Amino acid sequence: MLRLPTFDYVSPGTVSEVLAVLAENPDARLVAGGTDLLPNLKHGIESAGTVVSLSRLPDLSSVTEREDGSLELGAMLTLEALAGHATVRARLPSLAQAAGLIAGPHHRRMGTLGGNVCLNTRCVYINQTHFWREALGYCLKKDGSACHVVRRGKRCVAAASNDSAPVLTTLGASLIVASAARGERTIAVADFYVFDGVNNKTLEPDEMLLKVIVPAPARGLHAAYAKLRPRDSIDFPRLSVAVAYELPDESTVSNLRIVLSALAAKPIALRKVTELAEGRAPTEDLWSELADSAYAQAHPLTNIDGDATYRREMVPVYVRRALRDALEHGASR
Ligand SMILES: Cc1cc2nc3c(=O)[nH]c(=O)nc-3n(C[C@H](O)[C@H](O)[C@H](O)COP(=O)(O)OP(=O)(O)OC[C@H]3O[C@@H](n4cnc5c(N)ncnc54)[C@H](O)[C@@H]3O)c2cc1C
Ligand code: SF4
């Protein structure tokens, strides 16, 4: 049986107390639902001197409509609540869809939006028992000096595997994070992740995520999410595709975005697709051209399970599926 290592545990009742603990304990780690942090602690993939529970914090689990029409989503909102929330389903159907496809029902009941946004990266060479990793000589991400995915690679390429990240990127969302020393700051989700699998977030150790802000949907917004995974009931993505575009006059596409994930350490916003689709009719011909562009830009690695060649062949298939799904079922209301 895998056991948790020893650590101090605190469960503050206010955000400022959480921030004070983070400021005083550089080795402190936040735990929300614990569905990722706890297995990682058990496997020795992550360590913590102090574990700070967010479960007693009030007011971080709500969905609030702001005056400008944007939605404010609390970091402690569970995935189950997010997926089932009537306003989120109506206004941001691709986000509700992605939340409902994360892990299995038990994880979604415990797991939170904040934990998902801040999820650690994944790799077949790191998400293993300590014994397994030791036998391999560890790797760059933890305890070692070499990467087993990119030979002589100097940077970890473990994959961003959180389903919310590509969707929030297509929706132009931003994050409100806070620290005791510097107060609150806002950062676009598109700028939050970096190409470094050791730590793919621009979140300082003394900061916590408070809220996710999603702007009011543009007129005629259509969006959808498509996810390739071995078992639809529980698994992490082998490929994630989030799409969003506007059909302001119902017949021509505007401002199209496609973001792929589960490939590299951060979600990848495809280049040139906005220009390719602008002003064109939402037809199968256009979807095929966009799918071809996605295929040309996607280069899966052997960082997560699933044959990399197969995952690349699935890119155009899942891009077409997401684009069609957005047209048929993904209109914001
Ligand atoms: C079998 C299994 C399958 C899974 N499948 C998927 C999947 O398909 N897709 C997917 O995306 N995930 C999957 N997960 C991972 C996980 O369940 C989800 O990502 C979940 O949303 C994590 O949320 P949590 O609240 O449990 O995070 P935690 O485990 O509590 O935290 C995760 C990380 O976020 C940090 N954190 C949490 N809250 C905050 C905050 N407010 N501010 C700053 N940092 C914070 C923690 O310190 C930790 O580093 C799976 C997990 C398991 C065990
Ligand atoms: S990508 Fe390389 S360094 Fe990163 S976890 Fe995998 S094997 Fe380790």
Short mmCIF file of C-alpha atoms and ligand atoms in Angstrom, two decimals:
data_model
loop_
_atom_site.label_atom_id
_atom_site.label_comp_id
_atom_site.label_asym_id
_atom_site.label_seq_id
_atom_site.Cartn_x
_atom_site.Cartn_y
_atom_site.Cartn_z
CA MET A 1 0.00 0.00 0.00
CA LEU A 2 1.24 3.50 -0.83
CA ARG A 3 1.47 5.71 2.25
CA LEU A 4 1.47 9.47 2.56
CA PRO A 5 4.75 10.97 3.79
CA THR A 6 4.76 12.97 7.02
CA PHE A 7 3.85 16.68 6.83
CA ASP A 8 2.27 19.39 8.96
CA TYR A 9 -1.37 20.06 8.16
CA VAL A 10 -3.28 23.31 8.58
CA SER A 11 -6.79 24.27 7.58
CA PRO A 12 -7.19 28.07 7.75
CA GLY A 13 -10.59 29.75 7.72
CA THR A 14 -9.66 32.82 5.68
CA VAL A 15 -7.73 33.58 2.50
CA SER A 16 -5.38 35.95 4.35
CA GLU A 17 -4.46 33.16 6.78
CA VAL A 18 -3.73 30.84 3.83
CA LEU A 19 -1.52 33.51 2.25
CA ALA A 20 0.31 34.06 5.56
CA VAL A 21 1.09 30.33 5.84
CA LEU A 22 2.38 30.30 2.24
CA ALA A 23 4.53 33.38 2.91
CA GLU A 24 6.10 31.83 6.01
CA ASN A 25 6.55 28.28 4.66
CA PRO A 26 8.22 28.06 1.23
CA ASP A 27 7.69 24.28 1.30
CA ALA A 28 3.93 24.56 1.90
CA ARG A 29 1.52 23.11 -0.66
CA LEU A 30 -2.15 23.93 -1.12
CA VAL A 31 -4.66 21.12 -1.23
CA ALA A 32 -8.17 21.63 -2.63
CA GLY A 33 -9.88 18.34 -3.57
CA GLY A 34 -6.59 16.48 -3.22
CA THR A 35 -7.29 14.19 -6.18
CA ASP A 36 -3.93 15.00 -7.78
CA LEU A 37 -1.74 16.32 -4.97
CA LEU A 38 -2.28 13.35 -2.64
CA PRO A 39 -1.38 10.61 -5.17
CA ASN A 40 1.67 12.68 -6.18
CA LEU A 41 2.80 12.98 -2.54
CA LYS A 42 2.35 9.23 -2.09
CA HIS A 43 4.50 8.55 -5.15
CA GLY A 44 7.17 11.05 -4.05
CA ILE A 45 6.61 13.05 -7.25
CA GLU A 46 5.87 16.11 -5.09
CA SER A 47 6.84 16.95 -1.53
CA ALA A 48 5.41 19.21 1.16
CA GLY A 49 6.57 20.38 4.59
CA THR A 50 3.11 21.76 5.29
CA VAL A 51 -0.13 20.93 3.51
CA VAL A 52 -2.61 23.81 3.58
CA SER A 53 -6.23 22.77 3.12
CA LEU A 54 -8.55 25.20 1.32
CA SER A 55 -11.67 23.29 2.36
CA ARG A 56 -12.73 25.68 5.13
CA LEU A 57 -12.54 28.82 3.01
CA PRO A 58 -15.94 30.42 2.51
CA ASP A 59 -17.06 32.17 -0.70
CA LEU A 60 -14.71 30.49 -3.17
CA SER A 61 -17.23 27.99 -4.53
CA SER A 62 -19.70 30.24 -6.25
CA VAL A 63 -20.59 31.28 -9.81
CA THR A 64 -21.28 35.02 -9.96
CA GLU A 65 -22.50 37.05 -12.93
CA ARG A 66 -20.78 40.42 -12.94
CA GLU A 67 -22.24 43.67 -14.21
CA ASP A 68 -20.23 43.51 -17.45
CA GLY A 69 -21.71 40.07 -18.20
CA SER A 70 -18.56 38.13 -17.34
CA LEU A 71 -18.75 35.08 -15.07
CA GLU A 72 -16.66 34.83 -11.91
CA LEU A 73 -15.94 31.22 -10.96
CA GLY A 74 -14.54 30.47 -7.49
CA ALA A 75 -11.39 28.35 -7.35
CA MET A 76 -13.07 25.90 -4.94
CA LEU A 77 -16.02 25.26 -7.24
CA THR A 78 -16.13 21.50 -7.69
CA LEU A 79 -15.96 20.07 -11.19
CA GLU A 80 -19.31 18.41 -10.60
CA ALA A 81 -20.91 21.75 -9.69
CA LEU A 82 -19.23 23.48 -12.64
CA ALA A 83 -20.40 20.84 -15.12
CA GLY A 84 -23.97 20.98 -13.83
CA HIS A 85 -24.39 24.71 -13.24
CA ALA A 86 -27.32 26.04 -15.31
CA THR A 87 -25.72 29.41 -16.11
CA VAL A 88 -22.37 27.86 -17.04
CA ARG A 89 -24.10 25.29 -19.25
CA ALA A 90 -26.06 28.00 -21.03
CA ARG A 91 -23.37 30.67 -21.36
CA LEU A 92 -20.17 28.59 -21.54
CA PRO A 93 -21.20 25.17 -22.82
CA SER A 94 -17.64 24.12 -23.76
CA LEU A 95 -16.44 24.71 -20.19
CA ALA A 96 -19.31 22.70 -18.68
CA GLN A 97 -18.62 19.99 -21.26
CA ALA A 98 -14.89 19.81 -20.41
CA ALA A 99 -15.54 19.79 -16.65
CA GLY A 100 -17.95 16.88 -17.11
CA LEU A 101 -15.26 14.90 -18.97
CA ILE A 102 -12.59 15.20 -16.27
CA ALA A 103 -11.65 11.95 -14.52
CA GLY A 104 -14.62 10.00 -13.04
CA PRO A 105 -17.67 11.01 -10.95
CA HIS A 106 -15.89 10.66 -7.58
CA HIS A 107 -12.99 12.84 -8.71
CA ARG A 108 -15.38 15.48 -10.05
CA ARG A 109 -17.22 15.56 -6.72
CA MET A 110 -13.94 16.18 -4.83
CA GLY A 111 -11.84 17.91 -7.49
CA THR A 112 -12.01 21.66 -7.99
CA LEU A 113 -11.65 24.15 -10.80
CA GLY A 114 -8.65 25.73 -9.03
CA GLY A 115 -6.95 22.35 -8.63
CA ASN A 116 -7.56 21.63 -12.29
CA VAL A 117 -6.18 24.97 -13.49
CA CYS A 118 -3.10 24.42 -11.27
CA LEU A 119 -2.71 20.71 -12.09
CA ASN A 120 0.80 19.29 -12.32
CA THR A 121 2.03 18.12 -15.73
CA ARG A 122 2.09 14.40 -16.55
CA CYS A 123 4.52 12.00 -18.20
CA VAL A 124 4.82 8.22 -18.48
CA TYR A 125 8.28 8.48 -16.89
CA ILE A 126 7.15 10.47 -13.83
CA ASN A 127 3.64 9.22 -12.96
CA GLN A 128 5.05 5.99 -11.57
CA THR A 129 5.95 4.61 -8.16
CA HIS A 130 9.15 5.81 -6.54
CA PHE A 131 10.61 2.30 -6.95
CA TRP A 132 9.95 2.41 -10.71
CA ARG A 133 11.48 5.86 -11.13
CA GLU A 134 14.49 4.97 -9.00
CA ALA A 135 15.14 1.89 -11.15
CA LEU A 136 15.18 4.17 -14.22
CA GLY A 137 17.53 6.69 -12.61
CA TYR A 138 14.81 9.34 -12.14
CA CYS A 139 14.54 12.26 -14.59
CA LEU A 140 14.82 16.05 -14.92
CA LYS A 141 11.39 16.70 -13.44
CA LYS A 142 12.31 15.18 -10.07
CA ASP A 143 15.56 13.87 -8.58
CA GLY A 144 17.36 13.20 -11.88
CA SER A 145 19.31 14.97 -14.61
CA ALA A 146 18.12 13.43 -17.90
CA CYS A 147 14.91 13.40 -19.88
CA HIS A 148 13.74 10.03 -21.24
CA VAL A 149 11.39 11.59 -23.79
CA VAL A 150 13.80 13.97 -25.52
CA ARG A 151 17.30 12.48 -25.41
CA ARG A 152 19.81 15.10 -24.26
CA GLY A 153 16.82 17.43 -23.73
CA LYS A 154 17.50 20.26 -21.29
CA ARG A 155 13.85 20.98 -20.57
CA CYS A 156 11.11 18.73 -19.23
CA VAL A 157 8.34 18.24 -21.79
CA ALA A 158 5.76 16.59 -19.51
CA ALA A 159 2.26 17.30 -20.81
CA ALA A 160 -0.31 19.81 -19.59
CA SER A 161 -3.19 17.40 -18.99
CA ASN A 162 -5.84 19.62 -17.40
CA ASP A 163 -9.02 19.73 -19.47
CA SER A 164 -10.05 23.20 -18.31
CA ALA A 165 -6.89 24.93 -19.59
CA PRO A 166 -7.43 24.74 -23.39
CA VAL A 167 -11.11 25.65 -23.03
CA LEU A 168 -10.42 28.65 -20.78
CA THR A 169 -7.77 29.77 -23.29
CA THR A 170 -10.26 29.74 -26.18
CA LEU A 171 -12.75 31.67 -24.03
CA GLY A 172 -10.23 34.42 -23.25
CA ALA A 173 -10.44 33.76 -19.49
CA SER A 174 -8.17 35.26 -16.87
CA LEU A 175 -7.15 34.31 -13.33
CA ILE A 176 -7.10 36.33 -10.14
CA VAL A 177 -4.23 35.20 -7.92
CA ALA A 178 -3.15 36.62 -4.58
CA SER A 179 -0.15 36.69 -2.26
CA ALA A 180 0.44 38.27 1.15
CA ALA A 181 3.39 40.31 -0.14
CA ARG A 182 1.98 41.66 -3.41
CA GLY A 183 -1.82 41.53 -3.08
CA GLU A 184 -3.97 40.48 -6.04
CA ARG A 185 -2.97 40.33 -9.69
CA THR A 186 -4.82 39.25 -12.82
CA ILE A 187 -3.24 37.11 -15.51
CA ALA A 188 -4.69 35.83 -18.78
CA VAL A 189 -4.93 32.03 -18.93
CA ALA A 190 -3.12 32.28 -22.29
CA ASP A 191 -0.09 33.71 -20.42
CA PHE A 192 -0.35 31.55 -17.30
CA TYR A 193 1.27 28.39 -18.69
CA VAL A 194 4.86 28.07 -19.93
CA PHE A 195 6.79 25.41 -21.86
CA ASP A 196 8.47 23.87 -18.81
CA GLY A 197 7.10 20.55 -17.57
CA VAL A 198 8.84 20.86 -14.19
CA ASN A 199 6.59 23.79 -13.35
CA ASN A 200 4.39 24.93 -16.22
CA LYS A 201 2.65 27.77 -14.35
CA THR A 202 3.62 31.36 -13.67
CA LEU A 203 2.28 31.01 -10.13
CA GLU A 204 4.75 31.93 -7.39
CA PRO A 205 5.09 29.57 -4.40
CA ASP A 206 3.48 32.20 -2.12
CA GLU A 207 0.47 32.72 -4.41
CA MET A 208 -2.94 31.09 -4.55
CA LEU A 209 -5.60 31.17 -7.23
CA LEU A 210 -8.80 32.84 -6.04
CA LYS A 211 -11.06 33.12 -9.09
CA VAL A 212 -11.38 32.43 -12.77
CA ILE A 213 -13.00 35.22 -14.81
CA VAL A 214 -14.58 34.33 -18.14
CA PRO A 215 -15.65 37.30 -20.27
CA ALA A 216 -19.23 37.67 -21.46
CA PRO A 217 -19.65 35.46 -24.55
CA ALA A 218 -19.48 37.44 -27.80
CA ARG A 219 -22.65 37.54 -29.93
CA GLY A 220 -23.12 34.24 -31.73
CA LEU A 221 -20.33 32.46 -29.83
CA HIS A 222 -20.10 28.74 -30.56
CA ALA A 223 -17.61 26.60 -28.61
CA ALA A 224 -16.91 22.93 -27.91
CA TYR A 225 -14.35 20.54 -26.46
CA ALA A 226 -13.26 17.14 -27.76
CA LYS A 227 -11.11 14.72 -25.78
CA LEU A 228 -9.31 11.55 -26.81
CA ARG A 229 -8.72 9.12 -23.95
CA PRO A 230 -8.47 5.36 -23.53
CA ARG A 231 -11.53 4.98 -21.25
CA ASP A 232 -14.23 7.65 -21.50
CA SER A 233 -15.25 6.91 -17.91
CA ILE A 234 -12.10 8.12 -16.14
CA ASP A 235 -8.87 8.75 -18.01
CA PHE A 236 -6.67 11.78 -18.53
CA PRO A 237 -6.60 13.13 -22.11
CA ARG A 238 -4.26 11.75 -24.75
CA LEU A 239 -5.32 14.73 -26.83
CA SER A 240 -7.49 17.76 -26.03
CA VAL A 241 -9.09 20.05 -28.60
CA ALA A 242 -10.94 23.24 -27.62
CA VAL A 243 -12.54 25.41 -30.28
CA ALA A 244 -14.48 28.68 -30.22
CA TYR A 245 -15.76 30.93 -32.99
CA GLU A 246 -18.44 33.52 -33.54
CA LEU A 247 -21.27 33.40 -36.07
CA PRO A 248 -22.54 36.96 -35.63
CA ASP A 249 -24.83 36.83 -38.68
CA GLU A 250 -25.41 33.04 -38.44
CA SER A 251 -23.67 32.44 -41.78
CA THR A 252 -20.02 33.57 -41.59
CA VAL A 253 -17.31 32.62 -39.12
CA SER A 254 -15.40 35.23 -37.15
CA ASN A 255 -12.59 35.19 -34.56
CA LEU A 256 -12.04 31.43 -34.63
CA ARG A 257 -9.64 29.91 -32.07
CA ILE A 258 -8.36 26.35 -31.76
CA VAL A 259 -6.25 25.24 -28.79
CA LEU A 260 -4.68 21.78 -28.53
CA SER A 261 -3.43 20.27 -25.28
CA ALA A 262 -2.01 17.09 -23.73
CA LEU A 263 0.84 17.46 -26.24
CA ALA A 264 3.36 19.79 -24.60
CA ALA A 265 3.84 21.43 -21.20
CA LYS A 266 1.35 24.17 -22.08
CA PRO A 267 -1.77 24.30 -24.25
CA ILE A 268 -0.95 25.27 -27.83
CA ALA A 269 -3.01 27.95 -29.60
CA LEU A 270 -2.91 27.13 -33.31
CA ARG A 271 -1.50 29.80 -35.61
CA LYS A 272 -3.13 31.11 -38.79
CA VAL A 273 -6.50 29.42 -38.19
CA THR A 274 -8.27 32.70 -37.35
CA GLU A 275 -7.24 34.23 -40.69
CA LEU A 276 -8.07 31.03 -42.56
CA ALA A 277 -11.66 30.96 -41.26
CA GLU A 278 -12.48 34.68 -41.10
CA GLY A 279 -15.59 35.60 -43.11
CA ARG A 280 -16.13 32.07 -44.45
CA ALA A 281 -19.21 29.89 -44.18
CA PRO A 282 -19.19 27.17 -41.47
CA THR A 283 -19.01 24.22 -43.86
CA GLU A 284 -17.36 20.80 -43.90
CA ASP A 285 -14.85 22.17 -46.43
CA LEU A 286 -13.71 24.81 -43.96
CA TRP A 287 -13.57 22.29 -41.11
CA SER A 288 -11.34 20.05 -43.26
CA GLU A 289 -8.94 22.90 -44.07
CA LEU A 290 -8.71 23.79 -40.37
CA ALA A 291 -8.18 20.11 -39.49
CA ASP A 292 -5.30 19.91 -42.01
CA SER A 293 -3.74 23.04 -40.50
CA ALA A 294 -4.00 21.52 -37.00
CA TYR A 295 -2.35 18.30 -38.21
CA ALA A 296 0.56 20.26 -39.67
CA GLN A 297 1.08 22.12 -36.39
CA ALA A 298 0.69 19.19 -33.95
CA HIS A 299 3.74 17.13 -32.98
CA PRO A 300 2.88 14.72 -30.16
CA LEU A 301 5.79 13.32 -28.14
CA THR A 302 6.16 10.05 -26.27
CA ASN A 303 5.55 11.96 -23.01
CA ILE A 304 2.16 10.41 -22.27
CA ASP A 305 0.73 7.00 -23.00
CA GLY A 306 -0.77 6.36 -26.42
CA ASP A 307 1.29 6.00 -29.55
CA ALA A 308 2.48 9.46 -30.69
CA THR A 309 1.81 8.74 -34.38
CA TYR A 310 -1.73 7.60 -33.59
CA ARG A 311 -2.31 10.70 -31.45
CA ARG A 312 -1.18 12.91 -34.35
CA GLU A 313 -3.53 11.10 -36.77
CA MET A 314 -6.35 11.80 -34.33
CA VAL A 315 -5.70 15.57 -34.31
CA PRO A 316 -7.68 16.35 -37.51
CA VAL A 317 -10.39 13.88 -36.50
CA TYR A 318 -10.94 15.57 -33.12
CA VAL A 319 -10.62 19.10 -34.56
CA ARG A 320 -13.40 18.35 -37.07
CA ARG A 321 -15.52 16.79 -34.31
CA ALA A 322 -15.14 19.83 -32.06
CA LEU A 323 -15.91 22.29 -34.87
CA ARG A 324 -19.06 20.38 -35.83
CA ASP A 325 -20.11 19.96 -32.22
CA ALA A 326 -19.71 23.70 -31.61
CA LEU A 327 -22.02 24.42 -34.56
CA GLU A 328 -24.68 21.88 -33.59
CA HIS A 329 -24.70 22.07 -29.78
CA GLY A 330 -22.24 24.75 -28.64
CA ALA A 331 -24.09 28.06 -28.99
CA SER A 332 -23.96 30.39 -25.98
CA ARG A 333 -27.37 31.46 -24.78
C1 LIG B 1 -7.82 8.45 -11.90
C2 LIG B 1 -7.71 9.91 -12.15
C3 LIG B 1 -8.11 10.42 -13.36
C4 LIG B 1 -8.00 11.79 -13.62
N1 LIG B 1 -8.40 12.26 -14.84
C5 LIG B 1 -8.28 13.59 -15.11
C6 LIG B 1 -8.70 14.10 -16.37
O1 LIG B 1 -9.24 13.38 -17.21
N2 LIG B 1 -8.52 15.41 -16.63
C7 LIG B 1 -7.97 16.26 -15.70
O2 LIG B 1 -7.85 17.45 -16.00
N3 LIG B 1 -7.60 15.82 -14.49
C8 LIG B 1 -7.75 14.51 -14.16
N4 LIG B 1 -7.38 14.04 -12.92
C9 LIG B 1 -6.73 14.95 -11.97
C10 LIG B 1 -7.65 15.63 -10.98
O3 LIG B 1 -8.66 14.77 -10.49
C11 LIG B 1 -8.32 16.89 -11.53
O4 LIG B 1 -7.42 17.63 -12.33
C12 LIG B 1 -8.87 17.81 -10.44
O5 LIG B 1 -9.50 18.93 -11.04
C13 LIG B 1 -7.81 18.34 -9.51
O6 LIG B 1 -8.45 19.20 -8.59
P1 LIG B 1 -8.21 19.04 -7.02
O7 LIG B 1 -9.05 20.09 -6.37
O8 LIG B 1 -8.44 17.64 -6.57
O9 LIG B 1 -6.68 19.42 -6.97
P2 LIG B 1 -5.60 19.13 -5.83
O10 LIG B 1 -5.10 17.74 -5.98
O11 LIG B 1 -6.10 19.56 -4.51
O12 LIG B 1 -4.48 20.17 -6.30
C14 LIG B 1 -3.85 20.04 -7.56
C15 LIG B 1 -2.75 21.09 -7.64
O13 LIG B 1 -3.32 22.40 -7.65
C16 LIG B 1 -2.84 23.17 -6.56
N5 LIG B 1 -3.97 23.99 -6.13
C17 LIG B 1 -5.21 23.56 -5.80
N6 LIG B 1 -6.01 24.62 -5.56
C18 LIG B 1 -5.25 25.73 -5.73
C19 LIG B 1 -5.50 27.12 -5.64
N7 LIG B 1 -6.70 27.61 -5.33
N8 LIG B 1 -4.49 27.99 -5.87
C20 LIG B 1 -3.25 27.53 -6.22
N9 LIG B 1 -2.95 26.23 -6.32
C21 LIG B 1 -3.95 25.33 -6.10
C22 LIG B 1 -2.35 22.17 -5.53
O14 LIG B 1 -1.33 22.73 -4.71
C23 LIG B 1 -1.80 21.09 -6.45
O15 LIG B 1 -0.53 21.46 -6.92
C24 LIG B 1 -7.48 12.67 -12.62
C25 LIG B 1 -7.09 12.15 -11.39
C26 LIG B 1 -7.18 10.80 -11.15
C27 LIG B 1 -6.77 10.27 -9.82
S1 SF4 B 2 9.38 14.83 -20.05
FE1 SF4 B 2 11.41 14.06 -19.51
S2 SF4 B 2 12.02 15.22 -17.68
FE2 SF4 B 2 9.83 15.54 -17.98
S3 SF4 B 2 8.83 14.00 -16.69
FE3 SF4 B 2 9.05 13.09 -18.71
S4 SF4 B 2 11.02 12.03 -18.69
FE4 SF4 B 2 10.97 13.39 -16.94
#
